[in-house]
Amino acid sequence: MPKSSAEAKAHVLKQCKENDVRFIRIWFTDVLGILKSFAININELERALEEGAGFDGSSIEGYTRIEESDMIALPDPETFRIIPWGPKDNAAARMFCDVLLPDGRPFEGDPRYVLKKVLKRVADMGYTFYVGPELEFFYFRKSADSVIQHDTEFLDAGGYFDLTPLDEASDLRRETVLTLEQMGVGVECSHHEGAPSQHEIAIRYADALTMADNVMTYRLVVKEIAHRNGVYATFMPKPVFGVNGSGMHVHQSLFKGNSNVFFDNDGPCYLSKLAHSYVAGLLSHAHEITVVTNQWVNSYKRLVPGYEAPVYISWAQRNRSDLIRIPQYKPGREAATRIEFRSPDPACNPYLAFAVMLTAGLDGIEKGMVPPELVEENVYEMSEEELRRRGIGLLPADLQQAVEAAEKSEIVKKALGEHTFRAFIGNKKREWAQYRMHVTDYERTRYLPIL
């Protein structure tokens, strides 16, 4: 894609003409990371690229009140892609947009703008923030008698990296990877995950803004291809009791130009002093940012001991029970030096999640924080006394604890900005209140026969 704005817009118009594009879908997210979209006709495209397209923001979660409802969606021409599953004649394309106020100022509650602000801060320090998330998800058989999916019938009984005739999802993954690549999303690998009917497609690392857009594209494509093949895909963190939940391990690094500043040939774990401070910042603020990286009531059904998801705030080089892992360095692969933050789940808002992780890490760098010692032992087997002695804390146990921690956090407020902070925390409080009043199947099964 051309670099200048004028060239990018001209490229979009040219692509539309050559591919018989009739409709342009404008994509953005609400504060929770739910993808929103409206379509404009090709005849409106040139004007929309210059002036944006108006929409009602009062109906979008976390946006504006009804008396302040007029918003402008300004398409980002760098994100133009033909939608591959649409018709070839009168085709459709998509572009992510930046949300503006009527006077042209960026809207503070636009999650994409929230991330852009944090990325400008790190750019002013001379760095580029790269991320490579690994999103896990489940396939389930579709319920024949319901429009809304509630069933969790597995497609297979496979395990980690299994390839058997029972793995019906091999073709689904293959079609999904090909579609993602057509949409400009690079893919490193795909495989069966640890739980039955659980899968992962690893996206090739990119700068954080591109990656947040790619995560939104990824989640839609996975669901779209599943739907077209008669099954259902979900990124719900813990859809089935008794098996592993779905995580989104986020690999992170900072570059200065083409140089990975996390690498130091003489440093412990081949990490630079700057990288150690970044890790220390993430560990220091992990508890308070968890409400953003794990934003649903259901997220905390995954963050329990025994199912591979991290619970304790610790770091290690090899141990996969820790919150942060340092992947093994390979000589000649300095650019691949990174840290892996393992608690986020794939149902988060990626724009906000990347923003709070980066802000936490930068706080560690700016304050010259030093991380605690590595924990290579299995943290789950440590006694409470040993955990206290080594200063190993816990992530929040439920959404209420996570909200309470975030409410007091200057880091979360700094990352999200006042508008998004208030809207997000308010939404999470309402969700917890609704959850507390809800009567579950567990309660009916457990209590009705005996009380």
XYZ file of C-alpha atoms in Angstrom:
451
model
C 0.000 0.000 0.000
C 1.378 3.469 -0.872
C 2.560 5.556 2.071
C 1.183 9.042 1.453
C -2.455 9.775 2.237
C -3.218 10.942 -1.298
C -1.594 7.874 -2.857
C -3.414 5.581 -0.442
C -6.787 7.086 -1.307
C -6.040 6.875 -5.025
C -5.009 3.237 -4.544
C -8.343 2.461 -2.837
C -10.364 4.044 -5.650
C -8.306 2.159 -8.246
C -8.761 -1.170 -6.438
C -12.495 -0.622 -6.192
C -12.769 0.019 -9.927
C -10.595 -2.966 -10.878
C -12.448 -5.378 -8.561
C -15.995 -4.144 -9.227
C -16.458 -3.136 -5.588
C -19.949 -1.790 -4.971
C -20.112 -1.603 -1.178
C -17.585 -0.449 1.428
C -18.012 -1.707 4.974
C -16.746 0.715 7.587
C -15.401 -1.112 10.674
C -14.833 0.140 14.223
C -15.334 -1.205 17.747
C -17.242 -0.177 20.830
C -15.490 0.105 24.201
C -15.761 -3.679 24.739
C -14.145 -4.569 21.410
C -17.353 -5.691 19.702
C -16.950 -5.091 15.966
C -19.384 -2.551 14.533
C -19.990 -1.845 10.865
C -22.087 0.048 8.380
C -21.869 0.044 4.596
C -21.608 2.913 2.139
C -22.201 2.786 -1.597
C -19.202 3.073 -3.916
C -20.560 6.434 -5.110
C -20.036 7.816 -1.582
C -16.508 6.481 -1.176
C -14.488 9.423 -2.495
C -16.344 11.875 -0.253
C -16.079 9.540 2.743
C -12.302 9.286 2.285
C -12.053 13.074 2.483
C -14.782 14.016 4.957
C -15.804 10.777 6.653
C -19.288 9.283 6.960
C -21.729 10.268 9.688
C -23.369 7.839 12.121
C -25.268 7.832 15.418
C -22.834 7.256 18.280
C -25.445 7.227 21.053
C -26.300 3.574 20.412
C -22.663 2.400 20.632
C -21.516 1.117 24.043
C -19.096 3.574 25.635
C -19.574 6.342 23.063
C -21.827 9.394 23.619
C -25.140 10.432 25.121
C -28.150 10.835 22.833
C -27.884 14.629 22.900
C -24.302 14.340 21.594
C -24.930 11.521 19.131
C -23.443 12.805 15.844
C -20.135 11.096 15.062
C -17.913 10.856 11.984
C -16.250 7.637 10.768
C -13.144 8.505 8.747
C -11.925 5.434 6.806
C -8.235 4.534 7.059
C -7.224 3.773 3.439
C -4.222 1.732 4.623
C -6.700 -0.882 5.936
C -8.572 -1.368 2.641
C -9.160 -5.044 1.827
C -11.525 -6.868 -0.523
C -13.805 -9.206 1.468
C -13.002 -12.622 -0.048
C -16.188 -14.477 0.882
C -18.464 -12.011 -0.901
C -19.666 -12.150 -4.511
C -17.166 -11.393 -7.286
C -19.659 -9.107 -9.054
C -20.682 -6.066 -7.018
C -18.041 -7.072 -4.467
C -17.617 -5.644 -0.971
C -14.510 -4.301 0.738
C -13.750 -3.108 4.245
C -11.792 -0.344 5.914
C -11.202 0.339 9.588
C -12.004 3.893 10.554
C -11.035 6.541 13.060
C -13.989 8.012 14.911
C -14.163 11.801 14.997
C -16.378 14.455 16.545
C -18.357 16.677 14.144
C -15.691 19.394 14.414
C -13.009 16.948 13.217
C -11.322 16.275 16.559
C -10.567 12.628 17.455
C -13.201 11.084 19.716
C -11.601 10.208 23.062
C -13.775 7.097 23.433
C -12.637 5.456 20.178
C -10.555 2.406 21.243
C -8.396 2.762 18.132
C -7.577 6.336 19.140
C -6.819 5.198 22.712
C -4.140 2.860 21.351
C -2.856 5.484 18.914
C -2.241 7.918 21.786
C -0.150 5.379 23.719
C 1.748 4.444 20.558
C 2.543 8.115 19.918
C 3.989 8.289 23.406
C 6.286 5.330 22.780
C 7.165 6.686 19.322
C 8.210 9.988 20.926
C 10.627 7.910 23.031
C 12.068 6.542 19.770
C 10.471 3.080 19.859
C 8.008 0.951 17.897
C 5.869 -1.518 19.837
C 5.501 -4.936 18.188
C 3.106 -7.653 19.317
C 2.352 -11.199 18.244
C -0.762 -12.648 19.922
C -1.741 -16.321 19.913
C -5.540 -16.557 19.953
C -7.211 -19.831 20.925
C -10.835 -20.678 20.178
C -13.326 -23.548 20.133
C -15.411 -25.076 17.355
C -18.789 -26.530 18.353
C -21.516 -28.236 16.393
C -24.369 -25.882 15.587
C -27.659 -26.273 17.364
C -30.224 -27.253 14.736
C -33.223 -25.761 16.550
C -31.828 -22.460 17.772
C -30.729 -19.222 16.136
C -28.560 -18.382 19.159
C -25.815 -20.894 19.939
C -25.902 -22.454 23.396
C -24.659 -25.997 22.751
C -21.032 -27.009 23.326
C -20.829 -30.321 21.463
C -17.193 -30.913 20.437
C -16.180 -31.692 16.862
C -13.327 -33.941 18.044
C -11.603 -35.456 21.046
C -8.116 -34.347 19.966
C -5.331 -32.857 22.055
C -2.339 -30.590 21.594
C -0.899 -30.810 18.031
C -3.010 -33.915 17.327
C -3.654 -34.778 13.699
C -6.162 -37.580 13.383
C -9.087 -38.403 11.083
C -11.303 -37.248 13.963
C -9.961 -33.688 13.654
C -12.699 -32.316 11.409
C -11.339 -28.820 11.885
C -8.191 -29.304 9.764
C -10.018 -28.107 6.660
C -11.666 -25.288 8.612
C -8.272 -24.052 9.783
C -6.851 -24.334 6.269
C -9.704 -22.287 4.755
C -9.431 -19.744 7.562
C -5.679 -19.289 7.061
C -6.121 -18.795 3.309
C -8.880 -16.244 3.900
C -6.820 -14.366 6.495
C -3.927 -14.130 4.058
C -6.293 -12.768 1.397
C -7.283 -10.121 3.956
C -3.633 -9.168 4.463
C -3.197 -10.913 7.827
C 0.048 -12.894 7.989
C -0.146 -16.318 9.635
C 2.772 -18.225 11.172
C 1.120 -21.564 11.964
C -2.129 -23.262 12.953
C -2.771 -26.355 15.056
C -5.064 -28.231 17.411
C -4.851 -26.962 20.992
C -4.911 -28.829 24.308
C -8.674 -29.193 24.842
C -11.068 -31.153 22.622
C -12.231 -29.067 19.651
C -9.892 -26.208 20.654
C -7.638 -24.596 18.049
C -5.090 -21.864 17.495
C -3.978 -19.835 14.501
C -0.867 -17.768 15.308
C -0.748 -14.371 13.586
C 2.616 -13.066 12.341
C 3.877 -10.239 14.566
C 3.276 -6.611 13.541
C 3.179 -3.141 15.029
C 0.467 -2.870 17.690
C -2.086 -0.815 15.719
C -1.895 -3.090 12.684
C -2.129 -6.089 15.014
C -5.200 -4.794 16.832
C -6.906 -4.389 13.441
C -5.696 -7.885 12.518
C -7.133 -9.389 15.713
C -10.541 -7.929 14.905
C -10.280 -9.308 11.362
C -9.097 -12.693 12.671
C -12.046 -13.112 15.039
C -14.558 -12.286 12.318
C -12.923 -14.558 9.725
C -12.763 -17.529 12.119
C -16.478 -17.170 12.867
C -17.429 -16.517 9.241
C -15.640 -19.585 7.874
C -17.078 -21.741 10.667
C -20.596 -20.497 9.924
C -20.206 -21.177 6.203
C -19.202 -24.746 7.021
C -22.112 -25.447 9.353
C -20.279 -25.175 12.689
C -19.857 -22.494 15.352
C -16.677 -20.817 16.570
C -16.318 -18.974 19.861
C -13.610 -16.949 21.596
C -15.404 -17.227 24.945
C -12.601 -17.657 27.518
C -14.079 -20.703 29.318
C -17.023 -22.228 27.445
C -16.757 -25.750 28.945
C -16.190 -26.807 32.532
C -13.330 -29.247 33.145
C -11.126 -28.449 30.133
C -8.634 -25.670 29.364
C -10.022 -22.249 28.528
C -8.898 -20.127 25.588
C -6.070 -17.646 26.052
C -4.418 -14.927 24.007
C -0.724 -15.045 24.890
C 0.758 -11.725 23.751
C 4.415 -11.674 22.629
C 5.850 -8.155 22.962
C 9.012 -6.291 22.015
C 10.271 -2.769 21.454
C 12.344 -1.780 18.428
C 14.427 1.298 17.680
C 14.567 1.368 13.905
C 15.485 -2.178 12.893
C 17.106 -2.989 16.227
C 15.319 -4.985 18.929
C 16.098 -3.086 22.146
C 14.931 -6.022 24.281
C 18.018 -8.006 23.185
C 21.349 -7.954 24.980
C 23.884 -10.680 24.221
C 25.404 -10.310 27.698
C 22.179 -9.821 29.643
C 20.391 -12.414 31.806
C 18.115 -14.483 29.522
C 19.641 -12.380 26.687
C 17.388 -9.518 27.802
C 18.531 -5.908 28.022
C 18.212 -3.765 31.131
C 15.382 -1.929 29.373
C 13.563 -5.231 28.778
C 13.958 -6.160 32.449
C 12.393 -2.843 33.452
C 9.554 -3.436 30.973
C 8.906 -6.854 32.551
C 9.018 -5.274 36.023
C 6.404 -2.723 34.964
C 4.100 -5.406 33.619
C 4.467 -7.504 36.767
C 3.989 -4.487 39.016
C 0.737 -3.464 37.316
C -0.561 -6.897 36.248
C -3.222 -7.027 38.950
C -4.749 -3.663 38.041
C -4.717 -4.054 34.227
C -6.370 -7.489 34.331
C -9.881 -6.035 34.034
C -8.902 -4.854 30.529
C -7.015 -7.964 29.376
C -9.694 -10.236 30.905
C -12.854 -8.171 30.801
C -15.742 -10.652 31.173
C -17.286 -12.487 34.130
C -16.419 -15.681 32.283
C -12.746 -14.662 31.963
C -12.143 -15.585 35.601
C -13.430 -19.142 35.122
C -10.270 -19.587 33.019
C -7.865 -17.946 35.480
C -7.883 -20.801 37.990
C -5.111 -23.260 38.968
C -4.831 -26.518 37.063
C -5.700 -25.494 33.504
C -2.446 -23.899 32.216
C -3.702 -20.308 32.517
C -1.524 -18.178 34.838
C -2.823 -17.189 38.262
C 0.353 -16.050 40.033
C 2.268 -12.859 39.203
C 5.718 -14.244 38.409
C 8.063 -14.684 35.461
C 10.353 -17.376 34.098
C 12.374 -18.413 31.075
C 11.039 -21.925 30.598
C 8.198 -22.373 33.073
C 4.794 -22.071 31.403
C 2.918 -21.725 34.697
C 4.192 -18.153 35.129
C 2.449 -14.964 34.043
C 5.410 -13.855 31.900
C 7.616 -16.276 29.974
C 10.821 -15.470 28.105
C 10.976 -17.599 24.938
C 14.359 -19.270 24.400
C 16.855 -17.162 22.429
C 18.285 -18.678 19.247
C 21.664 -17.340 17.986
C 21.183 -15.129 14.961
C 17.536 -14.450 15.848
C 18.046 -11.294 17.912
C 14.998 -9.686 16.307
C 12.814 -12.438 17.790
C 13.761 -11.611 21.399
C 10.527 -10.923 23.235
C 8.498 -11.419 26.367
C 5.261 -13.424 26.444
C 2.403 -12.124 28.625
C 0.126 -15.118 29.191
C -2.967 -13.962 31.080
C -5.043 -12.129 28.413
C -7.909 -13.959 26.761
C -9.088 -13.673 23.145
C -12.376 -11.963 24.038
C -10.698 -8.725 25.160
C -10.702 -5.457 23.259
C -7.242 -5.683 21.593
C -6.871 -1.902 21.230
C -7.359 -1.341 24.960
C -5.451 -4.481 26.002
C -2.348 -3.494 24.005
C -2.641 0.051 25.377
C -2.653 -0.987 29.054
C 0.130 -3.561 28.630
C 2.374 -1.046 26.891
C 1.605 1.669 29.452
C 2.477 -0.703 32.301
C 5.742 -1.696 30.625
C 6.684 1.915 29.896
C 6.094 2.807 33.534
C 8.678 0.172 34.438
C 11.148 1.658 31.943
C 10.614 5.263 33.038
C 11.028 4.375 36.717
C 13.935 1.991 36.139
C 12.087 -0.851 37.866
C 13.895 -4.113 38.571
C 11.887 -7.344 38.300
C 11.860 -9.991 41.059
C 13.898 -13.168 40.649
C 12.853 -15.733 38.059
C 10.546 -18.511 39.236
C 11.379 -21.702 37.345
C 9.640 -24.038 39.809
C 5.970 -24.955 39.378
C 4.241 -22.060 41.135
C 1.081 -24.103 41.680
C 2.994 -26.512 43.930
C 4.333 -23.800 46.250
C 2.891 -23.341 49.729
C 1.210 -20.079 50.687
C 4.129 -19.387 53.002
C 6.636 -19.838 50.157
C 4.574 -17.588 47.882
C 4.497 -14.849 50.516
C 8.222 -15.209 51.227
C 9.049 -14.735 47.546
C 6.559 -11.897 47.093
C 4.483 -13.709 44.474
C 1.030 -12.134 44.218
C -2.205 -13.296 42.618
C -4.249 -12.023 39.718
C -7.842 -11.011 40.583
C -10.113 -13.981 41.339
C -13.215 -12.496 39.728
C -14.466 -9.496 37.799
C -15.392 -7.570 40.933
C -11.851 -7.791 42.307
C -10.482 -6.765 38.905
C -12.763 -3.716 38.714
C -11.832 -2.619 42.239
C -8.123 -2.845 41.383
C -8.528 -0.914 38.126
C -10.620 1.837 39.722
C -7.650 2.772 41.926
C -5.111 2.504 39.100
C -3.449 5.583 37.673
C -1.856 3.368 35.001
C -5.205 2.126 33.657
C -6.642 5.645 33.694
C -3.538 6.992 31.957
C -3.715 4.318 29.264
C -7.447 4.573 28.547
C -8.067 8.271 29.092
C -10.823 9.683 31.276
C -13.753 9.033 28.901
C -12.922 5.416 28.066
C -11.906 4.674 31.662
C -15.295 5.809 33.000
C -17.266 4.072 30.248
C -15.370 0.797 30.584
C -15.474 0.609 34.388
C -19.164 1.547 34.396
C -19.953 -1.244 31.956
C -18.017 -3.810 34.018
C -19.819 -2.792 37.208
C -23.167 -3.297 35.485
C -22.069 -6.690 34.182
C -21.019 -7.837 37.659
C -24.317 -6.622 39.178
C -26.304 -8.533 36.547
C -24.199 -11.654 37.071
C -24.689 -11.569 40.856
C -28.483 -11.570 40.399
C -28.553 -14.300 37.761
C -29.669 -17.786 38.812
C -27.448 -20.374 37.105
C -27.955 -23.992 36.049
C -25.413 -24.942 38.720
C -27.629 -23.490 41.457
C -30.773 -25.164 40.142
C -29.020 -28.532 39.818
C -27.333 -28.244 43.211
C -30.060 -26.728 45.354
C -33.538 -27.451 43.938
C -33.531 -31.155 44.973
C -32.336 -30.525 48.542
C -33.654 -27.136 49.643
